[in-house]
């Protein structure tokens, strides 16, 4: 160590070092508190983590948006487009109401998927427990809209890219059977709202949903 | 020992040795209850026999895994189901998981146009096709596309769904993590059908033990802190349990009884050697009887063994008579000079009484009769010729006989009591409004109420078919029975909507007859026609031109397919499941309709009648079983007449005096009546078991009465006679009295009947025995 210094001086140096370290800790704590008060939002330019993103998304208990969805499939000679509204009510109610070119409502609430065909007047109830593939698919959406990190991780490998003002969340199914059908689901968004959803299937088909108008 | 003794002992050893060897090597013990059933006389009975032996519902095992943590239960359910499937002991196992293999699904998919009930002409014309394509389009642009996309090009009309639908149970249990759960979520539930026959108790017992072991292993390997209870139920489970309970209980009670008897005999004879020798005739009888029955019938049934032991119980009386008369200086041979005629008469009359059982066509009764007859003859012979060789001639028994004559003479003053008792008993039996007989076999079951509740719960949750009712269809060919099933279907569906029953299962729902398959094939259009309809139907829709070529190819192929039948399906999982519902038997084909939740069986019976087919029968297994037992009982009762006649004739020949015959027969008949009245009075309803025990009572009664009525030359001799009968009676009462305290209805029946019978026979024969010669008494 520093020889020749009096014991007193050594104590001084140690104290200063400790104080500096302590001060740094304090400063970062304050900064952290500052962060907390701004709900964990980092100043622009920093990396966004899954935890932060889902926390952000979880803050919105109700969503209502208009969408336009386009389907590209080897079965279709031209892409098929549907328009309608997408509603979400925390924690587990998702409704997709297709308005054009036909009217149909898909409601996920709890354990079942209800399909209502307005033009035909039929109602079909499908138990998600009996169709694990469908369940995983539906949970992907629900969990993202609700900011439910645990459920997401249960069914998907998750990757977050970008920053808060423009982020990309990519889901890849964990289950082998599902991987045989769905390759990935990609959400893009800004802050706490979603701007588009793209589903890529393993056979090359895909669908793209663009949020055209967002209401709260 | 004389030369005669040596010969006797030698013969005895040889016989025992041979018997022992046959027993150990050649005798097969069977426990299958259906072997006791009489040969069928009507086709219904034939079917019943078959159903009891091999019916699918008797082979169902219902399993519940009970615990608090649903995730753990689900995991355990999957692992247990996997073990069950791998063990190859089960025809099928369902727990909610996808039970179909890819091959099975492919098979059903390939034949969908022949199997699907929704195939008709309209479906393949442009209007029908258009509707289908619109639906599929909506599906493909919805979350449902995941479910639909894989097969949509080949099956746009969705026939595969219609094919799979009947395989799904009508009442679907709740699912969690992919496996079935009870509606309250406490239990994961599974269902399995065993390869082993339902009434093959040994196989079922082995299987159930293996299941329990496997479950314990699974549980420990899962290392979960949450405890899981394994609940197993079903008819086979109940039968195994009943047998185990009865075995354990009998074992326990027998040990107690034997201890008591040994102590009592020692108290009576003060000699361990005599006590040991008492069982020699009984054991010899057992060995020889078992070996003989095994040789004559090819096997010996567990029930024959159990009842047979009861009946040979009278054999313990023979050495007791010998030992009671042994005293100062008299060797066994001398004793026998005096008592052998009586004993011999007793043996022969009892054997003749049992011989009536050989006359029946009921295998259970004839085996039993044979067993008892051989047993008694052997016991008697061993007592007569072998025991004397085993007692040293200078043997002096220490015990002195208590003074029994004065009390007995005093008792004889009450000679009016037996007739009075008989009168009262008869009157009671006539006037009593209650039924004398037990009609419902279920009341004899020792299975606890708690287990029956669990069975009911599991059965309801799993929507397992009832074991009781079913409809049986027979015919010359497979197609004939399938067609008849199809004809019954609308009527059954109507009855389901009317709540007469909650559901049914038949092979025809999964495998249509040739006729129906060909009708569907005819409804399919030719490829060129179909393409034309397709073009029209697709116009305006965004599908590519060739999107549904696979569909056209599939329909074209289906038009040329050979129809499916059970032969084509055999070996597949689908075929296995159908095998229990549709099978050939003795040159005919049988199709079963399993029923569930029947509330008004009369309506089913009338529906069957109205269907106007001679070979459709409504079977109520429970009713038929009870009827069968009643038949056994009726048969047994009718034999009573023959038995009594045989006994009467032998007695007449042996006693040469009508009065003596009456003195012997009347107390016995009287005591039987009184015992029946007593049993009825305490609430016991008579069953076959009581009847068999009454046979034992008759045997004992003959023994006591004959001894009480034999001529005795001295007072001392008379005292010894009374003593011997008393010892016989007390040992019987000890053994069967213990049984009477059992919780198990069957054991209690046997115990009460035999113990009461022994006492009452003793009293009645004593009170009506012949008056001792005044002259002889004086000297």
PDB file of N, CA and C in Angstrom, chain B residues 509-572:
ATOM      1  N   UNK B 509     -71.850 -47.491 -35.322  1.00  0.00           N
ATOM      2  CA  UNK B 509     -71.630 -46.046 -35.340  1.00  0.00           C
ATOM      3  C   UNK B 509     -70.262 -45.707 -35.910  1.00  0.00           C
ATOM      4  N   UNK B 510     -69.336 -46.653 -35.798  1.00  0.00           N
ATOM      5  CA  UNK B 510     -67.984 -46.378 -36.275  1.00  0.00           C
ATOM      6  C   UNK B 510     -67.685 -47.100 -37.580  1.00  0.00           C
ATOM      7  N   UNK B 511     -68.323 -48.251 -37.766  1.00  0.00           N
ATOM      8  CA  UNK B 511     -68.079 -49.047 -38.956  1.00  0.00           C
ATOM      9  C   UNK B 511     -69.417 -49.310 -39.635  1.00  0.00           C
ATOM     10  N   UNK B 512     -69.717 -48.587 -40.718  1.00  0.00           N
ATOM     11  CA  UNK B 512     -71.007 -48.811 -41.373  1.00  0.00           C
ATOM     12  C   UNK B 512     -71.015 -50.144 -42.120  1.00  0.00           C
ATOM     13  N   UNK B 513     -72.218 -50.622 -42.404  1.00  0.00           N
ATOM     14  CA  UNK B 513     -72.325 -51.871 -43.153  1.00  0.00           C
ATOM     15  C   UNK B 513     -71.881 -51.623 -44.601  1.00  0.00           C
ATOM     16  N   UNK B 514     -71.599 -52.704 -45.329  1.00  0.00           N
ATOM     17  CA  UNK B 514     -71.242 -52.593 -46.746  1.00  0.00           C
ATOM     18  C   UNK B 514     -72.304 -51.794 -47.495  1.00  0.00           C
ATOM     19  N   UNK B 515     -73.527 -52.125 -47.164  1.00  0.00           N
ATOM     20  CA  UNK B 515     -74.660 -51.503 -47.885  1.00  0.00           C
ATOM     21  C   UNK B 515     -74.585 -49.994 -47.765  1.00  0.00           C
ATOM     22  N   UNK B 516     -74.350 -49.554 -46.553  1.00  0.00           N
ATOM     23  CA  UNK B 516     -74.309 -48.115 -46.340  1.00  0.00           C
ATOM     24  C   UNK B 516     -73.086 -47.496 -47.005  1.00  0.00           C
ATOM     25  N   UNK B 517     -71.975 -48.197 -46.939  1.00  0.00           N
ATOM     26  CA  UNK B 517     -70.768 -47.655 -47.554  1.00  0.00           C
ATOM     27  C   UNK B 517     -70.957 -47.539 -49.061  1.00  0.00           C
ATOM     28  N   UNK B 518     -71.613 -48.555 -49.653  1.00  0.00           N
ATOM     29  CA  UNK B 518     -71.814 -48.509 -51.103  1.00  0.00           C
ATOM     30  C   UNK B 518     -72.783 -47.399 -51.488  1.00  0.00           C
ATOM     31  N   UNK B 519     -73.752 -47.148 -50.623  1.00  0.00           N
ATOM     32  CA  UNK B 519     -74.673 -46.042 -50.908  1.00  0.00           C
ATOM     33  C   UNK B 519     -73.897 -44.731 -50.968  1.00  0.00           C
ATOM     34  N   UNK B 520     -72.973 -44.607 -50.028  1.00  0.00           N
ATOM     35  CA  UNK B 520     -72.196 -43.365 -50.021  1.00  0.00           C
ATOM     36  C   UNK B 520     -71.306 -43.276 -51.242  1.00  0.00           C
ATOM     37  N   UNK B 521     -70.706 -44.420 -51.587  1.00  0.00           N
ATOM     38  CA  UNK B 521     -69.847 -44.409 -52.773  1.00  0.00           C
ATOM     39  C   UNK B 521     -70.622 -43.961 -54.000  1.00  0.00           C
ATOM     40  N   UNK B 522     -71.864 -44.455 -54.109  1.00  0.00           N
ATOM     41  CA  UNK B 522     -72.692 -44.105 -55.258  1.00  0.00           C
ATOM     42  C   UNK B 522     -73.010 -42.618 -55.288  1.00  0.00           C
ATOM     43  N   UNK B 523     -73.069 -42.023 -54.075  1.00  0.00           N
ATOM     44  CA  UNK B 523     -73.403 -40.596 -54.032  1.00  0.00           C
ATOM     45  C   UNK B 523     -72.239 -39.726 -54.485  1.00  0.00           C
ATOM     46  N   UNK B 524     -71.028 -40.294 -54.470  1.00  0.00           N
ATOM     47  CA  UNK B 524     -69.871 -39.493 -54.873  1.00  0.00           C
ATOM     48  C   UNK B 524     -69.870 -39.309 -56.385  1.00  0.00           C
ATOM     49  N   UNK B 525     -69.595 -38.097 -56.855  1.00  0.00           N
ATOM     50  CA  UNK B 525     -69.581 -37.873 -58.315  1.00  0.00           C
ATOM     51  C   UNK B 525     -68.286 -38.367 -58.944  1.00  0.00           C
ATOM     52  N   UNK B 526     -68.333 -38.596 -60.240  1.00  0.00           N
ATOM     53  CA  UNK B 526     -67.122 -38.923 -60.983  1.00  0.00           C
ATOM     54  C   UNK B 526     -66.211 -37.704 -61.018  1.00  0.00           C
ATOM     55  N   UNK B 527     -64.895 -37.919 -61.171  1.00  0.00           N
ATOM     56  CA  UNK B 527     -63.976 -36.770 -61.171  1.00  0.00           C
ATOM     57  C   UNK B 527     -64.356 -35.670 -62.160  1.00  0.00           C
ATOM     58  N   UNK B 528     -64.757 -36.051 -63.351  1.00  0.00           N
ATOM     59  CA  UNK B 528     -65.064 -35.001 -64.331  1.00  0.00           C
ATOM     60  C   UNK B 528     -66.261 -34.184 -63.878  1.00  0.00           C
ATOM     61  N   UNK B 529     -67.289 -34.859 -63.380  1.00  0.00           N
ATOM     62  CA  UNK B 529     -68.464 -34.135 -62.893  1.00  0.00           C
ATOM     63  C   UNK B 529     -68.077 -33.240 -61.729  1.00  0.00           C
ATOM     64  N   UNK B 530     -67.261 -33.814 -60.853  1.00  0.00           N
ATOM     65  CA  UNK B 530     -66.865 -33.071 -59.659  1.00  0.00           C
ATOM     66  C   UNK B 530     -66.092 -31.809 -60.047  1.00  0.00           C
ATOM     67  N   UNK B 531     -65.197 -31.947 -61.039  1.00  0.00           N
ATOM     68  CA  UNK B 531     -64.423 -30.775 -61.445  1.00  0.00           C
ATOM     69  C   UNK B 531     -65.330 -29.683 -61.973  1.00  0.00           C
ATOM     70  N   UNK B 532     -66.332 -30.129 -62.704  1.00  0.00           N
ATOM     71  CA  UNK B 532     -67.289 -29.164 -63.239  1.00  0.00           C
ATOM     72  C   UNK B 532     -68.000 -28.418 -62.118  1.00  0.00           C
ATOM     73  N   UNK B 533     -68.483 -29.198 -61.127  1.00  0.00           N
ATOM     74  CA  UNK B 533     -69.151 -28.560 -59.993  1.00  0.00           C
ATOM     75  C   UNK B 533     -68.209 -27.629 -59.258  1.00  0.00           C
ATOM     76  N   UNK B 534     -66.938 -28.088 -59.140  1.00  0.00           N
ATOM     77  CA  UNK B 534     -65.923 -27.290 -58.443  1.00  0.00           C
ATOM     78  C   UNK B 534     -65.759 -25.919 -59.094  1.00  0.00           C
ATOM     79  N   UNK B 535     -65.635 -25.978 -60.416  1.00  0.00           N
ATOM     80  CA  UNK B 535     -65.405 -24.734 -61.147  1.00  0.00           C
ATOM     81  C   UNK B 535     -66.500 -23.728 -60.852  1.00  0.00           C
ATOM     82  N   UNK B 536     -67.715 -24.234 -60.923  1.00  0.00           N
ATOM     83  CA  UNK B 536     -68.862 -23.351 -60.670  1.00  0.00           C
ATOM     84  C   UNK B 536     -68.822 -22.845 -59.238  1.00  0.00           C
ATOM     85  N   UNK B 537     -68.542 -23.751 -58.330  1.00  0.00           N
ATOM     86  CA  UNK B 537     -68.580 -23.371 -56.920  1.00  0.00           C
ATOM     87  C   UNK B 537     -67.485 -22.383 -56.570  1.00  0.00           C
ATOM     88  N   UNK B 538     -66.334 -22.500 -57.258  1.00  0.00           N
ATOM     89  CA  UNK B 538     -65.203 -21.651 -56.897  1.00  0.00           C
ATOM     90  C   UNK B 538     -65.263 -20.264 -57.518  1.00  0.00           C
ATOM     91  N   UNK B 539     -66.169 -20.076 -58.442  1.00  0.00           N
ATOM     92  CA  UNK B 539     -66.165 -18.791 -59.130  1.00  0.00           C
ATOM     93  C   UNK B 539     -66.457 -17.671 -58.154  1.00  0.00           C
ATOM     94  N   UNK B 540     -65.597 -16.653 -58.236  1.00  0.00           N
ATOM     95  CA  UNK B 540     -65.775 -15.521 -57.342  1.00  0.00           C
ATOM     96  C   UNK B 540     -65.034 -15.686 -56.036  1.00  0.00           C
ATOM     97  N   UNK B 541     -64.548 -16.891 -55.763  1.00  0.00           N
ATOM     98  CA  UNK B 541     -63.800 -17.085 -54.534  1.00  0.00           C
ATOM     99  C   UNK B 541     -62.314 -16.976 -54.852  1.00  0.00           C
ATOM    100  N   UNK B 542     -61.521 -16.535 -53.882  1.00  0.00           N
ATOM    101  CA  UNK B 542     -60.105 -16.262 -54.160  1.00  0.00           C
ATOM    102  C   UNK B 542     -59.205 -17.500 -54.252  1.00  0.00           C
ATOM    103  N   UNK B 543     -59.772 -18.712 -54.289  1.00  0.00           N
ATOM    104  CA  UNK B 543     -58.922 -19.895 -54.324  1.00  0.00           C
ATOM    105  C   UNK B 543     -58.307 -20.073 -55.706  1.00  0.00           C
ATOM    106  N   UNK B 544     -57.111 -20.666 -55.724  1.00  0.00           N
ATOM    107  CA  UNK B 544     -56.471 -20.948 -57.003  1.00  0.00           C
ATOM    108  C   UNK B 544     -57.221 -22.074 -57.698  1.00  0.00           C
ATOM    109  N   UNK B 545     -56.962 -22.158 -58.992  1.00  0.00           N
ATOM    110  CA  UNK B 545     -57.707 -23.131 -59.782  1.00  0.00           C
ATOM    111  C   UNK B 545     -57.464 -24.560 -59.328  1.00  0.00           C
ATOM    112  N   UNK B 546     -56.221 -24.848 -58.993  1.00  0.00           N
ATOM    113  CA  UNK B 546     -55.888 -26.240 -58.649  1.00  0.00           C
ATOM    114  C   UNK B 546     -55.820 -26.506 -57.157  1.00  0.00           C
ATOM    115  N   UNK B 547     -56.312 -25.550 -56.380  1.00  0.00           N
ATOM    116  CA  UNK B 547     -56.181 -25.702 -54.929  1.00  0.00           C
ATOM    117  C   UNK B 547     -56.771 -27.016 -54.449  1.00  0.00           C
ATOM    118  N   UNK B 548     -57.856 -27.463 -55.112  1.00  0.00           N
ATOM    119  CA  UNK B 548     -58.562 -28.624 -54.584  1.00  0.00           C
ATOM    120  C   UNK B 548     -58.440 -29.861 -55.466  1.00  0.00           C
ATOM    121  N   UNK B 549     -57.398 -29.906 -56.255  1.00  0.00           N
ATOM    122  CA  UNK B 549     -57.133 -31.134 -57.014  1.00  0.00           C
ATOM    123  C   UNK B 549     -56.985 -32.345 -56.102  1.00  0.00           C
ATOM    124  N   UNK B 550     -56.285 -32.187 -54.972  1.00  0.00           N
ATOM    125  CA  UNK B 550     -56.185 -33.344 -54.068  1.00  0.00           C
ATOM    126  C   UNK B 550     -57.565 -33.866 -53.662  1.00  0.00           C
ATOM    127  N   UNK B 551     -58.511 -32.971 -53.527  1.00  0.00           N
ATOM    128  CA  UNK B 551     -59.874 -33.344 -53.156  1.00  0.00           C
ATOM    129  C   UNK B 551     -60.485 -34.199 -54.269  1.00  0.00           C
ATOM    130  N   UNK B 552     -60.320 -33.735 -55.497  1.00  0.00           N
ATOM    131  CA  UNK B 552     -60.897 -34.493 -56.616  1.00  0.00           C
ATOM    132  C   UNK B 552     -60.291 -35.882 -56.686  1.00  0.00           C
ATOM    133  N   UNK B 553     -58.962 -35.929 -56.512  1.00  0.00           N
ATOM    134  CA  UNK B 553     -58.290 -37.229 -56.553  1.00  0.00           C
ATOM    135  C   UNK B 553     -58.807 -38.134 -55.445  1.00  0.00           C
ATOM    136  N   UNK B 554     -58.986 -37.560 -54.249  1.00  0.00           N
ATOM    137  CA  UNK B 554     -59.430 -38.375 -53.121  1.00  0.00           C
ATOM    138  C   UNK B 554     -60.821 -38.939 -53.367  1.00  0.00           C
ATOM    139  N   UNK B 555     -61.713 -38.098 -53.888  1.00  0.00           N
ATOM    140  CA  UNK B 555     -63.080 -38.572 -54.145  1.00  0.00           C
ATOM    141  C   UNK B 555     -63.066 -39.659 -55.203  1.00  0.00           C
ATOM    142  N   UNK B 556     -62.244 -39.444 -56.265  1.00  0.00           N
ATOM    143  CA  UNK B 556     -62.148 -40.465 -57.294  1.00  0.00           C
ATOM    144  C   UNK B 556     -61.664 -41.784 -56.715  1.00  0.00           C
ATOM    145  N   UNK B 557     -60.657 -41.705 -55.852  1.00  0.00           N
ATOM    146  CA  UNK B 557     -60.145 -42.909 -55.227  1.00  0.00           C
ATOM    147  C   UNK B 557     -61.187 -43.581 -54.362  1.00  0.00           C
ATOM    148  N   UNK B 558     -61.948 -42.749 -53.633  1.00  0.00           N
ATOM    149  CA  UNK B 558     -62.942 -43.309 -52.715  1.00  0.00           C
ATOM    150  C   UNK B 558     -64.013 -44.070 -53.478  1.00  0.00           C
ATOM    151  N   UNK B 559     -64.295 -43.615 -54.695  1.00  0.00           N
ATOM    152  CA  UNK B 559     -65.330 -44.309 -55.472  1.00  0.00           C
ATOM    153  C   UNK B 559     -64.924 -45.727 -55.813  1.00  0.00           C
ATOM    154  N   UNK B 560     -63.629 -45.968 -55.815  1.00  0.00           N
ATOM    155  CA  UNK B 560     -63.173 -47.304 -56.205  1.00  0.00           C
ATOM    156  C   UNK B 560     -62.708 -48.122 -55.010  1.00  0.00           C
ATOM    157  N   UNK B 561     -62.810 -47.548 -53.813  1.00  0.00           N
ATOM    158  CA  UNK B 561     -62.299 -48.254 -52.644  1.00  0.00           C
ATOM    159  C   UNK B 561     -63.131 -49.477 -52.318  1.00  0.00           C
ATOM    160  N   UNK B 562     -62.455 -50.492 -51.772  1.00  0.00           N
ATOM    161  CA  UNK B 562     -63.188 -51.641 -51.238  1.00  0.00           C
ATOM    162  C   UNK B 562     -63.737 -51.244 -49.880  1.00  0.00           C
ATOM    163  N   UNK B 563     -64.972 -51.596 -49.586  1.00  0.00           N
ATOM    164  CA  UNK B 563     -65.546 -51.176 -48.301  1.00  0.00           C
ATOM    165  C   UNK B 563     -64.750 -51.740 -47.136  1.00  0.00           C
ATOM    166  N   UNK B 564     -64.805 -51.015 -46.039  1.00  0.00           N
ATOM    167  CA  UNK B 564     -64.115 -51.445 -44.835  1.00  0.00           C
ATOM    168  C   UNK B 564     -64.943 -52.483 -44.091  1.00  0.00           C
ATOM    169  N   UNK B 565     -64.235 -53.444 -43.485  1.00  0.00           N
ATOM    170  CA  UNK B 565     -64.938 -54.325 -42.559  1.00  0.00           C
ATOM    171  C   UNK B 565     -63.988 -54.651 -41.410  1.00  0.00           C
ATOM    172  N   UNK B 566     -64.455 -55.436 -40.488  1.00  0.00           N
ATOM    173  CA  UNK B 566     -63.634 -55.652 -39.298  1.00  0.00           C
ATOM    174  C   UNK B 566     -62.347 -56.399 -39.641  1.00  0.00           C
ATOM    175  N   UNK B 567     -62.380 -57.218 -40.670  1.00  0.00           N
ATOM    176  CA  UNK B 567     -61.161 -57.936 -41.056  1.00  0.00           C
ATOM    177  C   UNK B 567     -60.093 -56.957 -41.502  1.00  0.00           C
ATOM    178  N   UNK B 568     -60.513 -55.955 -42.281  1.00  0.00           N
ATOM    179  CA  UNK B 568     -59.565 -54.949 -42.774  1.00  0.00           C
ATOM    180  C   UNK B 568     -58.991 -54.138 -41.620  1.00  0.00           C
ATOM    181  N   UNK B 569     -59.807 -53.977 -40.574  1.00  0.00           N
ATOM    182  CA  UNK B 569     -59.387 -53.163 -39.445  1.00  0.00           C
ATOM    183  C   UNK B 569     -58.624 -53.948 -38.385  1.00  0.00           C
ATOM    184  N   UNK B 570     -58.643 -55.273 -38.479  1.00  0.00           N
ATOM    185  CA  UNK B 570     -58.051 -56.042 -37.378  1.00  0.00           C
ATOM    186  C   UNK B 570     -56.557 -55.766 -37.282  1.00  0.00           C
ATOM    187  N   UNK B 571     -56.097 -55.658 -36.071  1.00  0.00           N
ATOM    188  CA  UNK B 571     -54.688 -55.355 -35.861  1.00  0.00           C
ATOM    189  C   UNK B 571     -54.459 -53.878 -35.630  1.00  0.00           C
ATOM    190  N   UNK B 572     -55.374 -53.039 -36.093  1.00  0.00           N
ATOM    191  CA  UNK B 572     -55.211 -51.612 -35.831  1.00  0.00           C
ATOM    192  C   UNK B 572     -55.866 -51.257 -34.510  1.00  0.00           C
TER     193      UNK B 572
END
